[in-house]
Amino acid sequence: MRYNSYFSSVKLHCEKWLSRDVLISNLAVVITWFDAMGWLDYICSSHTIYPRLVKMFYANLATSTTCIANSFVLGTPICITHDLIAETLGIPNEGITNFHDIGKTEALGICLEQSNVNPIMNVTSSHLPIASRIVLLLVTNTFLPKQGSHTLPSERDLKFVACVKNGTQINLPYLIVNHLLSRPNHTPYPMLLSMIISTVLASFKIDIPDDEQSVKPSHKHLVNKAGLRQLNLEFGEGEWVKVRGRGREQAREPEAVRAGDDDDDEEDDPQQYEMRPSAGSSSSSSKPTLDSLMARMDIAQADMEFIKGEMQQFREGQANILQGQAELQVIKHSKYTFSQAISRTIQSIHTIKRDQIQAILHITKLCTLPYIHISKLCSL
């Protein structure tokens, strides 16, 4: 894989360093797994990223209850389905779309390569074998990218890794669309969306402007050199090595770029999706230019458009809530009026019955009175 050409040792978790031979042997196994899944070309693919267009896509992304993502970019409708993703990436559009049928204990056993596992144990990436750990990194960074800690895999992540290892086909295009719709604020899949946006615009014979902000992915973006230098590491003779006898405070000082480190040079891109620079680190060559400021203004404008869309949805939701409350008040008033009418009717019925009873008693008295008088007369 393309990462291998630039790392002779890799730190995966908790100061555990892997030698180049161990990494290569495990990568060979992982490559066979992804080749069997039909995803190897996707993992090794590369495409120019258009950060502003990607931001624009997410800013205009419509809410959906189906597995279809609809948005607008440069006034052009973009409709993303799992069929389109499968065609764009060249990956199979078949397999399971959820992991409900896979038990957690079964997934743990496959990931840990153990027959007896504790189903309630808290698994971290350090518990996993090297090959499983590499797959987990690709799951949480490429297939279903997420924010936060990547060393604490979720149950879904473990089941995903288990399916890759045992060859269970996963419908990755379907999962990508659902993940894209569920995390619009995280703006995942910048490279994939850039590929789709450029393809759709080309189908409408719309050219992307030459001055459009773009980022060309490079292996240099995968290395946080400032963070590695803070760990007392230096790049020399083709690999990052530990520097002995250096204090922590000295390691924190930013170092100037050396003339001999050609592989260590890196462009100051306005937006880097792969690299996560540590807070506080800076570069003497990262002075703001007019182009970079314009690019940042475009990104800020896209963010404002996204916020406006969110505020519009909030206002619509608030209006719906107020309308619902008004309808509830009408219903309550109607119920109160109806109950009043029923009580009045019952009172009227009681009044009528009482009047009828009094009338019957009066008639009875009138009917019995002559009989009493006649009886008295007869007795005389």
PDB file of C-alpha atoms in Angstrom, residues 21-229:
ATOM      1  CA  ASP A  21       9.264  -6.403   8.262  1.00  0.00           C
ATOM      2  CA  VAL A  22       6.372  -6.914  10.698  1.00  0.00           C
ATOM      3  CA  LEU A  23       4.411  -4.094   9.089  1.00  0.00           C
ATOM      4  CA  ILE A  24       4.974  -5.421   5.564  1.00  0.00           C
ATOM      5  CA  SER A  25       3.935  -8.963   6.488  1.00  0.00           C
ATOM      6  CA  ASN A  26       0.722  -7.757   8.131  1.00  0.00           C
ATOM      7  CA  LEU A  27      -0.035  -5.363   5.279  1.00  0.00           C
ATOM      8  CA  ALA A  28       0.265  -8.276   2.859  1.00  0.00           C
ATOM      9  CA  VAL A  29      -2.462 -10.110   4.780  1.00  0.00           C
ATOM     10  CA  VAL A  30      -4.671  -7.008   4.920  1.00  0.00           C
ATOM     11  CA  ILE A  31      -4.249  -6.476   1.171  1.00  0.00           C
ATOM     12  CA  THR A  32      -5.569  -9.978   0.467  1.00  0.00           C
ATOM     13  CA  TRP A  33      -8.632  -9.264   2.624  1.00  0.00           C
ATOM     14  CA  PHE A  34      -9.483  -6.000   0.863  1.00  0.00           C
ATOM     15  CA  ASP A  35      -8.755  -7.507  -2.532  1.00  0.00           C
ATOM     16  CA  ALA A  36     -11.300 -10.235  -1.768  1.00  0.00           C
ATOM     17  CA  MET A  37     -13.830  -7.553  -0.744  1.00  0.00           C
ATOM     18  CA  GLY A  38     -13.156  -5.641  -3.994  1.00  0.00           C
ATOM     19  CA  TRP A  39     -12.044  -2.461  -2.198  1.00  0.00           C
ATOM     20  CA  LEU A  40      -8.295  -2.450  -2.822  1.00  0.00           C
ATOM     21  CA  ASP A  41      -8.418  -0.046  -5.783  1.00  0.00           C
ATOM     22  CA  TYR A  42     -10.572   2.355  -3.749  1.00  0.00           C
ATOM     23  CA  ILE A  43      -8.095   2.371  -0.859  1.00  0.00           C
ATOM     24  CA  CYS A  44      -5.163   3.061  -3.186  1.00  0.00           C
ATOM     25  CA  SER A  45      -6.986   5.649  -5.334  1.00  0.00           C
ATOM     26  CA  SER A  46      -6.260   9.365  -5.282  1.00  0.00           C
ATOM     27  CA  HIS A  47      -8.146  12.403  -6.531  1.00  0.00           C
ATOM     28  CA  THR A  48      -7.862  16.164  -6.227  1.00  0.00           C
ATOM     29  CA  ILE A  49      -9.916  17.507  -3.315  1.00  0.00           C
ATOM     30  CA  TYR A  50     -12.004  20.681  -3.668  1.00  0.00           C
ATOM     31  CA  PRO A  51     -12.592  21.810  -0.070  1.00  0.00           C
ATOM     32  CA  ARG A  52     -14.898  24.734  -0.897  1.00  0.00           C
ATOM     33  CA  LEU A  53     -17.107  22.624  -3.167  1.00  0.00           C
ATOM     34  CA  VAL A  54     -17.277  19.881  -0.534  1.00  0.00           C
ATOM     35  CA  LYS A  55     -18.296  22.451   2.093  1.00  0.00           C
ATOM     36  CA  MET A  56     -20.892  23.789  -0.335  1.00  0.00           C
ATOM     37  CA  PHE A  57     -22.284  20.279  -0.852  1.00  0.00           C
ATOM     38  CA  TYR A  58     -22.778  19.749   2.878  1.00  0.00           C
ATOM     39  CA  ALA A  59     -24.159  23.275   3.361  1.00  0.00           C
ATOM     40  CA  ASN A  60     -26.924  22.567   0.823  1.00  0.00           C
ATOM     41  CA  LEU A  61     -27.482  18.922   1.813  1.00  0.00           C
ATOM     42  CA  ALA A  62     -31.193  18.194   2.205  1.00  0.00           C
ATOM     43  CA  THR A  63     -32.556  16.007   4.972  1.00  0.00           C
ATOM     44  CA  SER A  64     -33.602  12.586   3.755  1.00  0.00           C
ATOM     45  CA  THR A  65     -35.347   9.504   5.103  1.00  0.00           C
ATOM     46  CA  THR A  66     -34.066   7.334   2.257  1.00  0.00           C
ATOM     47  CA  CYS A  67     -30.582   6.274   1.199  1.00  0.00           C
ATOM     48  CA  ILE A  68     -30.259   9.212  -1.217  1.00  0.00           C
ATOM     49  CA  ALA A  69     -28.233  12.402  -0.670  1.00  0.00           C
ATOM     50  CA  ASN A  70     -29.497  15.475  -2.533  1.00  0.00           C
ATOM     51  CA  SER A  71     -27.643  18.786  -2.642  1.00  0.00           C
ATOM     52  CA  PHE A  72     -26.540  21.657  -4.890  1.00  0.00           C
ATOM     53  CA  VAL A  73     -23.054  22.729  -5.952  1.00  0.00           C
ATOM     54  CA  LEU A  74     -22.517  25.786  -8.174  1.00  0.00           C
ATOM     55  CA  GLY A  75     -26.238  25.754  -8.919  1.00  0.00           C
ATOM     56  CA  THR A  76     -26.097  22.159 -10.155  1.00  0.00           C
ATOM     57  CA  PRO A  77     -28.153  19.431  -8.439  1.00  0.00           C
ATOM     58  CA  ILE A  78     -26.079  16.573  -7.010  1.00  0.00           C
ATOM     59  CA  CYS A  79     -27.925  13.331  -6.273  1.00  0.00           C
ATOM     60  CA  ILE A  80     -25.812  10.621  -4.640  1.00  0.00           C
ATOM     61  CA  THR A  81     -27.070   7.044  -4.421  1.00  0.00           C
ATOM     62  CA  HIS A  82     -25.275   3.851  -3.501  1.00  0.00           C
ATOM     63  CA  ASP A  83     -25.368   2.878  -7.184  1.00  0.00           C
ATOM     64  CA  LEU A  84     -23.505   6.071  -8.111  1.00  0.00           C
ATOM     65  CA  ILE A  85     -20.891   5.504  -5.397  1.00  0.00           C
ATOM     66  CA  ALA A  86     -20.355   1.910  -6.508  1.00  0.00           C
ATOM     67  CA  GLU A  87     -19.886   3.071 -10.098  1.00  0.00           C
ATOM     68  CA  THR A  88     -17.573   5.949  -9.130  1.00  0.00           C
ATOM     69  CA  LEU A  89     -15.332   3.905  -6.837  1.00  0.00           C
ATOM     70  CA  GLY A  90     -15.554   0.670  -8.805  1.00  0.00           C
ATOM     71  CA  ILE A  91     -16.579  -1.388  -5.768  1.00  0.00           C
ATOM     72  CA  PRO A  92     -19.313  -4.049  -5.427  1.00  0.00           C
ATOM     73  CA  ASN A  93     -22.833  -2.853  -4.666  1.00  0.00           C
ATOM     74  CA  GLU A  94     -23.925  -5.963  -2.809  1.00  0.00           C
ATOM     75  CA  GLY A  95     -23.708  -7.521   0.616  1.00  0.00           C
ATOM     76  CA  ILE A  96     -25.105  -6.861   4.077  1.00  0.00           C
ATOM     77  CA  THR A  97     -26.315  -3.345   4.914  1.00  0.00           C
ATOM     78  CA  ASN A  98     -26.279  -3.757   8.707  1.00  0.00           C
ATOM     79  CA  PHE A  99     -24.597  -5.894  11.334  1.00  0.00           C
ATOM     80  CA  HIS A 100     -27.646  -7.010  13.333  1.00  0.00           C
ATOM     81  CA  ASP A 101     -27.131 -10.694  12.523  1.00  0.00           C
ATOM     82  CA  ILE A 102     -23.554 -10.683  13.823  1.00  0.00           C
ATOM     83  CA  GLY A 103     -23.168 -11.206  17.556  1.00  0.00           C
ATOM     84  CA  LYS A 104     -20.798  -9.071  19.581  1.00  0.00           C
ATOM     85  CA  THR A 105     -19.085 -12.112  21.102  1.00  0.00           C
ATOM     86  CA  GLU A 106     -18.573 -13.620  17.648  1.00  0.00           C
ATOM     87  CA  ALA A 107     -17.114 -10.349  16.342  1.00  0.00           C
ATOM     88  CA  LEU A 108     -14.781 -10.068  19.343  1.00  0.00           C
ATOM     89  CA  GLY A 109     -13.537 -13.607  18.810  1.00  0.00           C
ATOM     90  CA  ILE A 110     -12.750 -12.914  15.152  1.00  0.00           C
ATOM     91  CA  CYS A 111     -11.057  -9.577  15.843  1.00  0.00           C
ATOM     92  CA  LEU A 112      -8.985 -10.870  18.770  1.00  0.00           C
ATOM     93  CA  GLU A 113      -8.391 -14.244  17.080  1.00  0.00           C
ATOM     94  CA  GLN A 114      -9.432 -16.008  20.277  1.00  0.00           C
ATOM     95  CA  SER A 115     -12.054 -18.684  20.868  1.00  0.00           C
ATOM     96  CA  ASN A 116     -12.985 -17.687  24.426  1.00  0.00           C
ATOM     97  CA  VAL A 117     -13.597 -13.968  24.937  1.00  0.00           C
ATOM     98  CA  ASN A 118     -15.377 -11.937  27.566  1.00  0.00           C
ATOM     99  CA  PRO A 119     -18.340 -10.236  25.822  1.00  0.00           C
ATOM    100  CA  ILE A 120     -18.414  -7.372  28.340  1.00  0.00           C
ATOM    101  CA  MET A 121     -14.721  -6.484  28.142  1.00  0.00           C
ATOM    102  CA  ASN A 122     -13.785  -2.981  27.011  1.00  0.00           C
ATOM    103  CA  VAL A 123     -11.723  -3.526  23.875  1.00  0.00           C
ATOM    104  CA  THR A 124      -9.167  -0.952  22.759  1.00  0.00           C
ATOM    105  CA  SER A 125      -7.024  -1.001  19.651  1.00  0.00           C
ATOM    106  CA  SER A 126      -4.062  -2.201  21.727  1.00  0.00           C
ATOM    107  CA  HIS A 127      -5.885  -5.499  22.368  1.00  0.00           C
ATOM    108  CA  LEU A 128      -6.164  -6.259  18.651  1.00  0.00           C
ATOM    109  CA  PRO A 129      -3.588  -8.095  16.539  1.00  0.00           C
ATOM    110  CA  ILE A 130      -1.608  -5.933  14.125  1.00  0.00           C
ATOM    111  CA  ALA A 131      -3.626  -6.877  11.026  1.00  0.00           C
ATOM    112  CA  SER A 132      -6.939  -6.237  12.801  1.00  0.00           C
ATOM    113  CA  ARG A 133      -5.596  -2.914  14.043  1.00  0.00           C
ATOM    114  CA  ILE A 134      -4.706  -1.819  10.515  1.00  0.00           C
ATOM    115  CA  VAL A 135      -8.209  -2.701   9.300  1.00  0.00           C
ATOM    116  CA  LEU A 136      -9.705  -0.785  12.241  1.00  0.00           C
ATOM    117  CA  LEU A 137      -7.684   2.306  11.325  1.00  0.00           C
ATOM    118  CA  LEU A 138      -9.013   2.154   7.762  1.00  0.00           C
ATOM    119  CA  VAL A 139     -12.581   1.649   9.016  1.00  0.00           C
ATOM    120  CA  THR A 140     -12.494   4.663  11.350  1.00  0.00           C
ATOM    121  CA  ASN A 141     -10.557   6.925   8.965  1.00  0.00           C
ATOM    122  CA  THR A 142     -11.609   5.936   5.433  1.00  0.00           C
ATOM    123  CA  PHE A 143     -14.693   3.713   5.217  1.00  0.00           C
ATOM    124  CA  LEU A 144     -16.804   5.149   8.063  1.00  0.00           C
ATOM    125  CA  PRO A 145     -14.728   8.108   9.312  1.00  0.00           C
ATOM    126  CA  LYS A 146     -15.530   9.493  12.731  1.00  0.00           C
ATOM    127  CA  GLN A 147     -14.312  12.162  15.100  1.00  0.00           C
ATOM    128  CA  GLY A 148     -12.956  11.615  18.573  1.00  0.00           C
ATOM    129  CA  SER A 149     -10.896   8.720  19.870  1.00  0.00           C
ATOM    130  CA  HIS A 150      -9.956   6.047  17.338  1.00  0.00           C
ATOM    131  CA  THR A 151      -8.459   3.761  19.975  1.00  0.00           C
ATOM    132  CA  LEU A 152     -11.863   2.873  21.456  1.00  0.00           C
ATOM    133  CA  PRO A 153     -13.704   0.996  18.684  1.00  0.00           C
ATOM    134  CA  SER A 154     -17.470   0.821  18.762  1.00  0.00           C
ATOM    135  CA  GLU A 155     -19.414  -2.406  18.426  1.00  0.00           C
ATOM    136  CA  ARG A 156     -20.160  -1.536  14.793  1.00  0.00           C
ATOM    137  CA  ASP A 157     -16.454  -0.976  14.103  1.00  0.00           C
ATOM    138  CA  LEU A 158     -15.551  -4.382  15.560  1.00  0.00           C
ATOM    139  CA  LYS A 159     -18.281  -6.108  13.536  1.00  0.00           C
ATOM    140  CA  PHE A 160     -17.029  -4.333  10.409  1.00  0.00           C
ATOM    141  CA  VAL A 161     -13.485  -5.590  11.045  1.00  0.00           C
ATOM    142  CA  ALA A 162     -14.797  -9.108  11.701  1.00  0.00           C
ATOM    143  CA  CYS A 163     -16.668  -9.143   8.374  1.00  0.00           C
ATOM    144  CA  VAL A 164     -13.531  -8.049   6.516  1.00  0.00           C
ATOM    145  CA  LYS A 165     -11.467 -10.780   8.165  1.00  0.00           C
ATOM    146  CA  ASN A 166     -13.928 -13.643   7.591  1.00  0.00           C
ATOM    147  CA  GLY A 167     -14.866 -12.528   4.053  1.00  0.00           C
ATOM    148  CA  THR A 168     -18.492 -11.512   4.687  1.00  0.00           C
ATOM    149  CA  GLN A 169     -19.407  -9.151   1.849  1.00  0.00           C
ATOM    150  CA  ILE A 170     -20.451  -5.673   3.042  1.00  0.00           C
ATOM    151  CA  ASN A 171     -22.466  -3.242   0.934  1.00  0.00           C
ATOM    152  CA  LEU A 172     -19.995  -0.405   1.402  1.00  0.00           C
ATOM    153  CA  PRO A 173     -21.728   2.067  -0.986  1.00  0.00           C
ATOM    154  CA  TYR A 174     -24.949   1.782   1.040  1.00  0.00           C
ATOM    155  CA  LEU A 175     -23.097   2.351   4.327  1.00  0.00           C
ATOM    156  CA  ILE A 176     -21.214   5.325   2.871  1.00  0.00           C
ATOM    157  CA  VAL A 177     -24.434   7.130   1.856  1.00  0.00           C
ATOM    158  CA  ASN A 178     -26.014   6.533   5.266  1.00  0.00           C
ATOM    159  CA  HIS A 179     -22.851   7.686   7.032  1.00  0.00           C
ATOM    160  CA  LEU A 180     -22.684  10.771   4.821  1.00  0.00           C
ATOM    161  CA  LEU A 181     -26.280  11.699   5.682  1.00  0.00           C
ATOM    162  CA  SER A 182     -25.867  11.063   9.403  1.00  0.00           C
ATOM    163  CA  ARG A 183     -22.760  13.232   9.875  1.00  0.00           C
ATOM    164  CA  PRO A 184     -23.067  16.335   7.649  1.00  0.00           C
ATOM    165  CA  ASN A 185     -21.330  18.568  10.214  1.00  0.00           C
ATOM    166  CA  HIS A 186     -18.199  16.400  10.140  1.00  0.00           C
ATOM    167  CA  THR A 187     -17.879  16.716   6.327  1.00  0.00           C
ATOM    168  CA  PRO A 188     -16.625  13.155   5.755  1.00  0.00           C
ATOM    169  CA  TYR A 189     -15.463  11.713   2.405  1.00  0.00           C
ATOM    170  CA  PRO A 190     -13.853  14.868   0.915  1.00  0.00           C
ATOM    171  CA  MET A 191     -12.026  12.913  -1.798  1.00  0.00           C
ATOM    172  CA  LEU A 192     -15.052  10.803  -2.744  1.00  0.00           C
ATOM    173  CA  LEU A 193     -17.332  13.844  -2.923  1.00  0.00           C
ATOM    174  CA  SER A 194     -14.773  15.728  -4.999  1.00  0.00           C
ATOM    175  CA  MET A 195     -14.733  12.836  -7.469  1.00  0.00           C
ATOM    176  CA  ILE A 196     -18.543  12.767  -7.664  1.00  0.00           C
ATOM    177  CA  ILE A 197     -18.896  16.558  -7.903  1.00  0.00           C
ATOM    178  CA  SER A 198     -16.349  16.833 -10.713  1.00  0.00           C
ATOM    179  CA  THR A 199     -17.998  13.923 -12.564  1.00  0.00           C
ATOM    180  CA  VAL A 200     -21.502  15.404 -12.260  1.00  0.00           C
ATOM    181  CA  LEU A 201     -20.347  18.875 -13.283  1.00  0.00           C
ATOM    182  CA  ALA A 202     -18.558  17.384 -16.286  1.00  0.00           C
ATOM    183  CA  SER A 203     -21.769  15.587 -17.307  1.00  0.00           C
ATOM    184  CA  PHE A 204     -23.492  18.999 -17.382  1.00  0.00           C
ATOM    185  CA  LYS A 205     -20.507  20.407 -19.317  1.00  0.00           C
ATOM    186  CA  ILE A 206     -19.650  22.689 -16.399  1.00  0.00           C
ATOM    187  CA  ASP A 207     -15.940  23.227 -15.870  1.00  0.00           C
ATOM    188  CA  ILE A 208     -14.509  23.730 -12.415  1.00  0.00           C
ATOM    189  CA  PRO A 209     -12.850  27.185 -12.358  1.00  0.00           C
ATOM    190  CA  ASP A 210      -9.084  27.157 -12.665  1.00  0.00           C
ATOM    191  CA  ASP A 211      -8.758  29.303  -9.543  1.00  0.00           C
ATOM    192  CA  GLU A 212     -10.920  26.934  -7.478  1.00  0.00           C
ATOM    193  CA  GLN A 213      -9.211  25.970  -4.242  1.00  0.00           C
ATOM    194  CA  SER A 214      -7.848  22.446  -4.533  1.00  0.00           C
ATOM    195  CA  VAL A 215      -5.695  20.076  -2.523  1.00  0.00           C
ATOM    196  CA  LYS A 216      -3.729  17.279  -4.134  1.00  0.00           C
ATOM    197  CA  PRO A 217      -3.443  14.377  -1.670  1.00  0.00           C
ATOM    198  CA  SER A 218       0.113  13.398  -0.920  1.00  0.00           C
ATOM    199  CA  HIS A 219       1.870  11.060   1.434  1.00  0.00           C
ATOM    200  CA  LYS A 220       3.290  14.176   3.075  1.00  0.00           C
ATOM    201  CA  HIS A 221      -0.164  15.033   4.404  1.00  0.00           C
ATOM    202  CA  LEU A 222      -0.274  11.770   6.346  1.00  0.00           C
ATOM    203  CA  VAL A 223       2.540  12.715   8.713  1.00  0.00           C
ATOM    204  CA  ASN A 224       2.192  15.180  11.563  1.00  0.00           C
ATOM    205  CA  LYS A 225       5.860  16.150  11.665  1.00  0.00           C
ATOM    206  CA  ALA A 226       5.425  18.728  14.429  1.00  0.00           C
ATOM    207  CA  GLY A 227       3.848  16.107  16.676  1.00  0.00           C
ATOM    208  CA  LEU A 228       6.569  13.572  15.893  1.00  0.00           C
ATOM    209  CA  ARG A 229       9.290  16.081  16.738  1.00  0.00           C
TER     210      ARG A 229
END
